XYZ file of C-alpha atoms in Angstrom:
580
model
C 0.000 0.000 0.000
C 1.075 3.542 -0.732
C 2.648 5.703 1.972
C 1.405 9.242 1.293
C 3.812 10.737 3.811
C 6.816 9.578 1.805
C 8.338 10.416 -1.583
C 6.957 11.565 -3.945
C 3.778 12.764 -2.187
C 5.062 14.161 1.113
C 1.512 14.854 2.297
C 0.717 16.604 5.531
C -1.806 15.188 7.973
C -4.462 17.607 6.710
C -3.743 16.552 3.108
C -4.084 12.890 4.053
C -7.312 13.649 5.875
C -8.719 15.157 2.666
C -7.687 12.066 0.705
C -9.259 9.682 3.232
C -12.455 11.670 3.680
C -12.877 12.093 -0.074
C -12.465 8.360 -0.720
C -14.838 7.504 2.148
C -17.485 9.787 0.683
C -17.306 8.323 -2.830
C -19.881 6.067 -4.403
C -18.580 2.974 -6.235
C -19.210 4.792 -9.525
C -17.143 7.771 -8.399
C -14.299 5.496 -7.355
C -14.249 3.713 -10.703
C -14.433 7.013 -12.579
C -11.309 8.328 -10.875
C -9.307 5.592 -12.593
C -9.867 7.090 -16.046
C -8.092 9.844 -17.973
C -10.282 11.105 -20.816
C -8.989 12.319 -24.178
C -11.287 15.157 -25.197
C -11.399 15.178 -28.995
C -14.834 16.657 -29.670
C -14.605 19.460 -27.111
C -18.363 19.719 -26.865
C -19.131 21.375 -23.525
C -22.523 19.804 -22.962
C -21.201 16.332 -23.691
C -18.139 16.937 -21.502
C -20.320 18.149 -18.642
C -22.452 15.011 -18.937
C -19.304 12.832 -18.853
C -18.115 14.534 -15.666
C -21.516 14.172 -14.008
C -22.094 10.569 -15.043
C -18.629 9.008 -15.113
C -16.684 11.075 -12.528
C -13.365 10.880 -14.402
C -10.097 11.530 -12.593
C -8.136 13.260 -15.336
C -8.101 14.720 -18.840
C -5.850 15.235 -21.789
C -6.897 17.049 -24.918
C -6.144 17.837 -28.553
C -4.093 20.993 -29.024
C -5.608 24.366 -29.902
C -4.501 27.975 -29.315
C -3.732 28.962 -25.728
C -6.855 30.998 -25.090
C -9.125 28.137 -26.170
C -7.205 25.627 -24.061
C -7.371 27.954 -21.064
C -11.164 28.308 -21.318
C -11.510 24.567 -21.871
C -9.465 23.728 -18.774
C -11.339 26.289 -16.706
C -14.601 24.645 -17.820
C -13.241 21.213 -16.895
C -12.401 22.241 -13.345
C -15.614 24.200 -12.797
C -17.682 21.159 -13.738
C -15.779 18.479 -11.866
C -16.713 17.585 -8.296
C -13.168 16.449 -7.472
C -10.301 18.503 -8.937
C -8.992 17.050 -12.175
C -5.509 16.110 -13.191
C -5.160 17.907 -16.534
C -2.225 16.636 -18.555
C -0.193 17.984 -21.445
C 2.438 16.262 -23.582
C 5.263 18.775 -23.374
C 8.165 16.759 -24.761
C 9.721 19.796 -26.455
C 8.311 22.821 -24.647
C 5.064 24.736 -24.368
C 3.911 23.674 -27.834
C 2.733 20.471 -26.140
C 0.311 22.478 -23.998
C -1.165 24.683 -26.739
C -0.675 25.030 -30.473
C 0.865 28.497 -30.129
C 3.179 27.435 -27.300
C 6.943 27.792 -27.544
C 8.985 24.938 -28.971
C 12.341 24.876 -27.209
C 14.067 21.625 -28.161
C 13.358 17.972 -28.817
C 15.101 15.509 -26.529
C 17.505 14.687 -29.370
C 18.341 18.386 -29.666
C 18.941 18.548 -25.910
C 21.358 15.661 -26.240
C 23.094 17.351 -29.173
C 23.468 20.575 -27.186
C 25.616 18.645 -24.723
C 24.629 20.643 -21.665
C 21.949 20.513 -18.998
C 20.709 24.034 -19.632
C 18.834 23.189 -22.833
C 16.885 20.377 -21.163
C 16.236 22.586 -18.122
C 14.919 25.376 -20.354
C 12.683 22.902 -22.174
C 11.218 21.734 -18.877
C 10.930 25.275 -17.575
C 8.944 26.525 -20.577
C 6.840 23.358 -20.552
C 5.898 24.065 -16.950
C 5.358 27.790 -17.341
C 3.195 27.588 -20.461
C 1.415 24.405 -19.373
C 0.517 25.975 -16.037
C -0.646 29.158 -17.742
C -3.321 27.301 -19.716
C -4.483 25.388 -16.627
C -2.569 22.102 -16.840
C -1.093 20.524 -13.715
C 0.500 17.331 -15.059
C 3.251 17.043 -17.660
C 3.625 13.734 -19.501
C 7.397 14.132 -19.695
C 10.274 13.513 -19.716
C 10.889 10.596 -22.065
C 13.385 8.249 -20.395
C 13.857 5.870 -23.317
C 17.344 5.086 -24.619
C 17.985 5.067 -28.371
C 20.071 1.938 -28.861
C 18.622 1.041 -32.278
C 19.130 3.585 -35.065
C 16.175 2.080 -36.952
C 13.788 3.113 -34.174
C 11.932 6.235 -35.291
C 9.306 6.072 -32.547
C 11.666 7.740 -30.082
C 14.307 8.996 -32.535
C 13.996 12.660 -31.619
C 12.167 11.962 -28.346
C 15.154 10.276 -26.684
C 18.044 12.205 -25.150
C 20.512 9.733 -26.631
C 22.062 6.277 -26.456
C 24.015 6.633 -23.204
C 22.084 6.028 -19.948
C 24.076 8.662 -18.071
C 23.237 11.297 -20.698
C 19.570 10.331 -20.662
C 19.419 10.579 -16.874
C 21.319 13.887 -16.816
C 18.989 15.554 -19.311
C 15.806 14.022 -17.868
C 16.795 15.248 -14.428
C 17.454 18.763 -15.760
C 14.094 18.751 -17.572
C 12.292 17.706 -14.376
C 13.936 20.464 -12.370
C 12.900 22.976 -15.013
C 9.273 21.826 -14.867
C 9.338 22.112 -11.077
C 9.721 25.854 -11.306
C 5.952 25.607 -11.907
C 3.175 23.827 -10.046
C 3.143 20.695 -12.198
C 3.729 16.999 -11.657
C 5.987 15.106 -14.069
C 5.686 11.666 -15.637
C 8.597 9.564 -16.901
C 7.869 7.293 -19.863
C 7.781 4.602 -21.303
C 8.549 1.920 -18.682
C 10.258 -0.577 -19.064
C 11.888 1.324 -21.905
C 11.792 1.798 -25.674
C 14.710 2.085 -28.087
C 16.108 -1.438 -28.228
C 13.964 -2.549 -31.160
C 12.347 -0.645 -34.014
C 8.624 -1.307 -33.615
C 5.858 1.174 -32.825
C 3.579 0.223 -29.942
C 0.709 1.927 -31.742
C 0.876 -1.043 -34.121
C 2.348 -3.972 -32.190
C 3.469 -4.910 -28.698
C 6.997 -3.653 -28.157
C 9.654 -5.987 -26.801
C 12.657 -4.851 -24.792
C 15.047 -7.741 -25.479
C 17.720 -6.904 -22.888
C 18.785 -9.419 -20.267
C 18.019 -8.600 -16.636
C 21.624 -7.549 -16.070
C 21.671 -5.364 -19.185
C 18.359 -3.781 -18.217
C 19.519 -3.093 -14.663
C 22.569 -1.245 -15.990
C 20.587 0.854 -18.494
C 16.849 1.458 -18.274
C 16.644 0.214 -14.697
C 19.456 2.518 -13.639
C 17.805 5.514 -15.359
C 14.430 4.830 -13.723
C 16.080 4.464 -10.324
C 17.689 7.891 -10.842
C 14.286 9.353 -11.678
C 12.644 7.714 -8.669
C 15.383 9.110 -6.433
C 14.689 12.500 -8.030
C 11.129 12.221 -6.700
C 9.120 11.843 -9.892
C 5.418 11.747 -9.176
C 4.321 9.349 -11.906
C 5.520 6.808 -14.456
C 3.789 5.868 -17.697
C 3.886 2.154 -18.442
C 4.463 1.395 -22.105
C 2.927 -1.386 -24.146
C 6.369 -2.953 -24.040
C 7.244 -6.415 -22.763
C 10.445 -7.224 -20.894
C 10.626 -11.020 -21.273
C 13.846 -11.531 -19.312
C 12.399 -9.999 -16.150
C 8.947 -11.477 -16.648
C 10.511 -14.945 -16.781
C 12.802 -14.225 -13.830
C 9.985 -12.955 -11.640
C 7.524 -15.624 -12.809
C 9.434 -18.896 -13.290
C 7.674 -21.193 -15.720
C 5.973 -18.328 -17.568
C 5.183 -19.384 -21.132
C 5.770 -17.197 -24.169
C 2.006 -16.925 -24.602
C 1.702 -15.402 -21.138
C 4.237 -12.606 -21.693
C 2.400 -9.289 -21.689
C 3.261 -5.637 -22.147
C 4.114 -3.768 -18.967
C 0.668 -2.152 -18.931
C -0.826 -5.599 -18.238
C 2.067 -7.220 -16.403
C 1.782 -7.592 -12.637
C 5.357 -8.864 -12.351
C 6.803 -5.807 -14.147
C 4.672 -3.178 -12.421
C 4.356 -4.622 -8.942
C 7.391 -6.877 -8.779
C 9.971 -4.813 -10.694
C 8.826 -1.201 -10.531
C 7.205 -1.123 -7.096
C 9.184 -3.683 -5.136
C 12.642 -3.812 -6.735
C 12.964 -0.139 -7.765
C 10.890 1.178 -4.861
C 8.521 3.453 -6.788
C 5.840 4.823 -4.484
C 4.149 7.191 -6.952
C 1.347 6.876 -9.502
C 1.516 4.526 -12.498
C -0.635 5.137 -15.559
C -1.011 3.260 -18.815
C 0.141 4.581 -22.145
C -2.751 5.317 -24.523
C -5.075 2.335 -24.447
C -6.096 2.546 -28.104
C -2.608 1.397 -29.165
C -2.387 -2.099 -30.672
C 0.427 -2.997 -28.296
C -2.292 -3.181 -25.673
C -5.452 -3.922 -27.645
C -3.941 -7.038 -29.226
C -2.884 -8.518 -25.875
C -6.319 -9.268 -24.408
C -9.996 -8.688 -25.182
C -10.986 -5.120 -24.273
C -13.281 -6.368 -21.503
C -10.175 -7.778 -19.787
C -7.622 -5.144 -20.778
C -9.460 -2.405 -18.949
C -9.696 -3.937 -15.454
C -6.536 -6.049 -15.728
C -4.387 -2.957 -16.303
C -5.473 -1.735 -12.855
C -5.181 -5.206 -11.340
C -1.605 -5.464 -12.663
C -0.604 -2.274 -10.870
C -1.565 0.712 -13.036
C -3.432 3.333 -11.041
C -4.956 5.213 -13.967
C -6.170 4.144 -17.390
C -5.288 6.483 -20.243
C -8.186 7.149 -22.603
C -11.549 5.594 -23.206
C -12.545 3.784 -26.358
C -16.298 3.976 -25.817
C -16.805 5.748 -22.511
C -19.856 3.854 -21.318
C -18.478 0.493 -22.404
C -15.028 0.959 -20.848
C -16.557 2.293 -17.636
C -18.769 -0.792 -17.437
C -15.794 -3.071 -18.160
C -13.952 -1.499 -15.241
C -16.970 -1.705 -12.948
C -17.550 -5.361 -13.846
C -13.870 -6.066 -13.288
C -14.147 -4.713 -9.767
C -17.415 -6.478 -9.009
C -16.025 -9.799 -10.280
C -12.846 -9.491 -8.219
C -10.357 -8.905 -11.052
C -9.693 -5.620 -9.262
C -9.661 -6.320 -5.551
C -10.954 -3.815 -3.008
C -7.397 -3.434 -1.740
C -6.002 -2.692 -5.232
C -8.779 -0.177 -5.947
C -8.202 1.519 -2.608
C -4.457 1.694 -3.256
C -4.988 3.223 -6.719
C -7.425 5.798 -5.323
C -4.973 6.802 -2.623
C -2.279 7.411 -5.249
C -4.633 9.370 -7.528
C -6.003 11.544 -4.732
C -2.536 11.673 -3.197
C -1.110 13.174 -6.396
C -3.919 15.709 -6.473
C -3.279 16.608 -2.841
C 0.469 16.898 -3.423
C -0.351 19.532 -6.041
C -2.685 21.195 -3.505
C -5.584 20.903 -5.938
C -8.047 20.526 -3.059
C -6.834 23.800 -1.507
C -6.696 25.567 -4.850
C -10.268 24.477 -5.580
C -11.421 25.874 -2.249
C -9.677 29.162 -3.074
C -10.924 29.294 -6.678
C -7.359 28.957 -7.989
C -7.443 25.663 -9.895
C -6.871 27.642 -13.070
C -4.557 30.664 -12.795
C -5.651 34.178 -13.776
C -6.101 34.588 -17.503
C -3.510 37.379 -17.563
C -0.917 34.658 -17.140
C -1.385 33.693 -20.791
C 1.022 36.517 -21.613
C 3.823 34.048 -20.865
C 2.943 32.044 -23.994
C 5.601 32.853 -26.575
C 7.061 35.620 -24.431
C 10.434 37.178 -25.207
C 12.219 35.174 -22.507
C 10.935 31.881 -23.893
C 11.756 32.828 -27.485
C 15.288 33.632 -26.400
C 15.526 30.166 -24.833
C 14.303 28.648 -28.123
C 16.929 30.584 -30.069
C 19.646 29.527 -27.659
C 18.594 25.872 -27.923
C 18.723 26.024 -31.717
C 22.136 27.675 -31.635
C 23.563 24.948 -29.393
C 21.951 21.893 -30.943
C 21.962 22.167 -34.763
C 24.507 19.575 -35.842
C 26.767 19.323 -38.852
C 27.096 15.559 -39.201
C 29.456 15.747 -42.162
C 30.852 18.035 -44.845
C 33.282 15.668 -46.490
C 33.448 17.579 -49.799
C 34.085 20.890 -48.009
C 30.950 22.375 -49.529
C 30.369 24.856 -46.714
C 30.026 27.736 -46.365
C 27.233 28.382 -48.840
C 25.892 31.942 -48.862
C 24.045 34.363 -51.148
C 27.424 35.895 -52.005
C 29.007 32.647 -53.120
C 25.953 30.678 -54.293
C 23.148 33.183 -54.968
C 20.829 30.948 -57.024
C 19.286 28.107 -55.031
C 17.060 25.211 -56.000
C 15.352 24.005 -52.820
C 13.571 20.697 -52.335
C 11.291 20.196 -49.325
C 10.735 16.462 -49.015
C 7.589 15.939 -46.960
C 5.443 13.094 -45.710
C 2.298 12.353 -47.757
C -0.228 15.205 -47.580
C -2.936 12.921 -46.200
C -1.029 13.146 -42.894
C -1.860 16.874 -42.796
C -5.428 16.620 -44.138
C -4.340 17.095 -47.763
C -3.000 20.563 -47.159
C 0.342 21.876 -48.433
C 3.232 21.423 -46.029
C 3.486 24.769 -44.169
C 7.204 24.168 -43.658
C 7.747 24.658 -47.368
C 6.612 28.274 -47.210
C 8.743 28.927 -44.129
C 11.766 27.575 -46.014
C 11.013 29.879 -48.947
C 10.602 32.926 -46.744
C 13.772 32.321 -44.750
C 15.871 31.639 -47.841
C 14.639 34.867 -49.423
C 15.323 36.818 -46.230
C 18.907 35.582 -46.439
C 19.144 37.095 -49.933
C 19.029 33.977 -52.092
C 17.320 33.830 -55.471
C 15.120 30.829 -54.701
C 13.337 28.272 -56.782
C 11.237 25.974 -54.573
C 10.593 22.704 -56.358
C 6.984 21.536 -56.507
C 6.886 17.831 -55.659
C 4.344 15.469 -57.146
C 2.335 15.904 -53.953
C 2.342 19.670 -54.476
C 1.335 19.373 -58.116
C -1.554 17.034 -57.351
C -2.848 19.282 -54.558
C -2.853 22.209 -56.989
C -3.894 20.516 -60.246
C -5.307 17.128 -59.405
C -4.016 13.910 -60.963
C -2.811 14.840 -64.439
C -0.387 13.269 -66.869
C 1.522 16.550 -67.027
C 1.984 16.601 -63.249
C 3.281 13.049 -63.291
C 5.683 13.605 -66.201
C 7.095 16.843 -64.826
C 7.716 15.126 -61.498
C 9.868 12.348 -62.967
C 11.657 13.945 -65.925
C 14.893 15.629 -64.915
C 15.401 17.672 -68.065
C 18.717 18.993 -69.316
C 21.481 18.606 -66.742
C 23.612 21.379 -68.228
C 20.662 23.728 -68.090
C 20.126 22.892 -64.407
C 23.804 23.571 -63.687
C 23.609 26.864 -65.518
C 20.528 27.967 -63.559
C 21.533 27.012 -60.005
C 24.631 27.449 -57.888
C 23.576 25.043 -55.148
C 20.789 22.755 -53.986
C 19.258 22.656 -50.498
C 17.283 19.545 -49.570
C 15.087 19.991 -46.494
C 13.800 16.605 -45.275
C 10.609 16.963 -43.283
C 9.446 13.385 -42.849
C 7.269 12.385 -39.954
C 5.032 9.448 -39.208
C 2.504 8.434 -36.603
C 0.916 5.033 -36.049
C 1.035 3.980 -39.705
C 4.360 2.180 -40.030
C 6.855 0.718 -37.618
C 9.659 2.981 -38.724
C 9.713 6.045 -40.942
C 12.057 6.185 -43.907
C 12.681 8.978 -46.361
C 10.006 8.659 -49.026
C 9.971 10.555 -52.314
C 6.672 11.893 -53.631
C 6.615 9.606 -56.687
C 8.649 6.769 -58.153
C 11.745 8.051 -60.016
C 11.034 11.491 -58.623
C 13.066 14.509 -59.703
C 13.729 14.991 -55.977
C 15.963 11.893 -55.821
C 19.556 13.200 -55.471
C 20.732 12.889 -59.082
C 22.157 16.407 -58.643
C 24.737 15.721 -55.914
C 27.572 15.335 -58.430
C 26.413 18.279 -60.497
C 26.137 21.209 -58.063
C 27.003 21.684 -54.355
C 24.216 20.109 -52.310
C 23.311 20.524 -48.643
C 20.899 18.126 -46.912
C 19.050 19.324 -43.794
C 16.869 16.982 -41.737
C 14.119 18.817 -39.872
C 13.078 15.752 -37.914
C 14.596 12.268 -37.737
C 18.330 11.864 -37.324
C 18.837 8.694 -39.375
C 18.136 9.870 -42.942
C 21.698 9.243 -44.090
C 20.588 5.651 -44.555
C 18.484 6.825 -47.510
C 20.818 9.560 -48.790
C 24.305 8.095 -48.220
C 25.492 10.049 -51.247
C 25.070 13.273 -49.248
C 28.435 14.923 -48.669
C 26.992 17.698 -46.521
C 24.350 16.631 -44.013
C 22.844 18.526 -41.075
C 20.504 17.362 -38.310
C 18.315 20.237 -37.116
C 15.777 18.142 -35.100
C 12.591 20.188 -35.664
C 10.912 22.295 -38.399
C 10.404 25.571 -36.535
C 11.114 28.927 -38.143
C 13.781 29.690 -35.546
C 15.612 26.452 -36.273
C 15.428 26.921 -40.047
C 16.679 30.503 -39.702
C 19.609 29.515 -37.524
C 20.485 26.536 -39.734
C 20.820 28.869 -42.706
C 23.059 31.215 -40.709
C 25.337 28.322 -39.854
C 25.378 27.133 -43.479
C 26.493 30.636 -44.492
C 29.320 30.491 -41.978
C 27.967 33.303 -39.803
C 27.936 30.986 -36.799
C 29.653 27.716 -35.979
C 27.802 24.414 -35.722
C 27.788 23.602 -32.000
C 25.691 20.415 -31.861
C 27.254 16.980 -31.454
C 26.046 13.800 -33.073
C 25.793 10.221 -31.902
C 27.473 7.602 -34.096
C 24.009 6.086 -34.637
C 23.411 8.747 -37.302
C 25.618 6.762 -39.672
C 23.217 3.800 -39.438
C 25.959 1.206 -39.186
C 27.124 1.742 -42.780
C 30.482 2.784 -44.172
C 29.127 4.684 -47.164
C 27.162 7.136 -45.022
C 30.468 8.443 -43.661
C 32.005 9.285 -47.042
């Protein structure tokens, strides 16, 4: 059973009294409701109010919108909830995880490239400040995964690196930055991603390390975080067979489950061996890593029975609520386990003083606090993070510097993911690239990919032909002094790893031009694209597609500023030709 007087809750006697009295006053329905964290997609106030009244949910997360809308939404949530809500945001990279106009500071990969603790601290600080301003009190960060496998794109830019000590150092700095605000943190994704290359949205992940290897890596990092006093840990849909077999001798392969459904990993390893006293929640329950493990009617209550205290996201609200209630009534969830989970949920709320803030009308801060969103101080932190992290991986042909003085005429390719991933709209990054290149003084031709042509013209033979026919090479060389290739690939829950993909077969974008004119490749997301463009002689990892990062990348390409970021050898993808 949880000890609310100890780390990470540190509750006073009056806080504990509130927890106990609140639990004692609850109906069975209210107790079951506290186990759920709702994802509010529709944002219909009447429907949301009905959900609060009928299902008594314990927490919320939401789809991003501008700060003012999120603020009013969160205020509405708290005003219509009997018990104060835990309202979470996913601030991996800064305040942009709390609201769509929040400040991006740095991805975890960029923090690792910056090779200091300040960048991670600033990222946590802005996450906390801007998340708090819009009414959030729980940050689903930091990511504590370790990128051992260069093929893994699920955590490619979300991991601080491949060295446990570096991961722990940056995660600790991030946490301390968040704690400048009144927010709880959540380390994820226990027992750890980054060993294999699969996406738990699509399949159960498997951490294949031995017990000894895990203890020295992921286990060591999580112990550092627990010692730091983290309030919560998100269990991933990731199995750890070595420990499951060790803790449950005779366990068959068929019985190995992801951590979200594994009593031996949550209770035996995380609670008992590592000594975690805080709250455990599931990763999103609509992910196939969980849904494929058991029938939904069992997944829902068995996640709590295994040791999770909160269940992240409904499928169908009424159905999942009934599954949980039936699980309790049938004994899958014992009274003791339910009581323990409720003490941790209410204990986290009390540790954040939500009960006192509700009594004082302060659950959501004054609206004037929204002025912190995108403020000058935060923008300066974003600029500093970009300056420190942008990484020149190689320039083996000594192409750099490239500037409007030396190479005035530029052909720029922006290689994007399929437009269906952005609701069949043009990639907004393309226009930012154009604007920033022109501000630098370049004469710019931005290539229209096949995707671009189809969005403008529909499917035509002319669009297809113009997208695959190179034309006269000598004419191209006469027209352009250099080529910039901006790679803006991203994926989500569609494939197990994301590779560079051209807009059409035999596309003009494919680097036929690298031996014709000086060419600079810039990745605005994943760090492993050299696998698909090993012919690149000049390659830069910039980690995110923000205007600030694009602007500063161009300054470094021109030689105005030095490249300060460092790379991990994983960027070469285990190949010799990527280094040439």
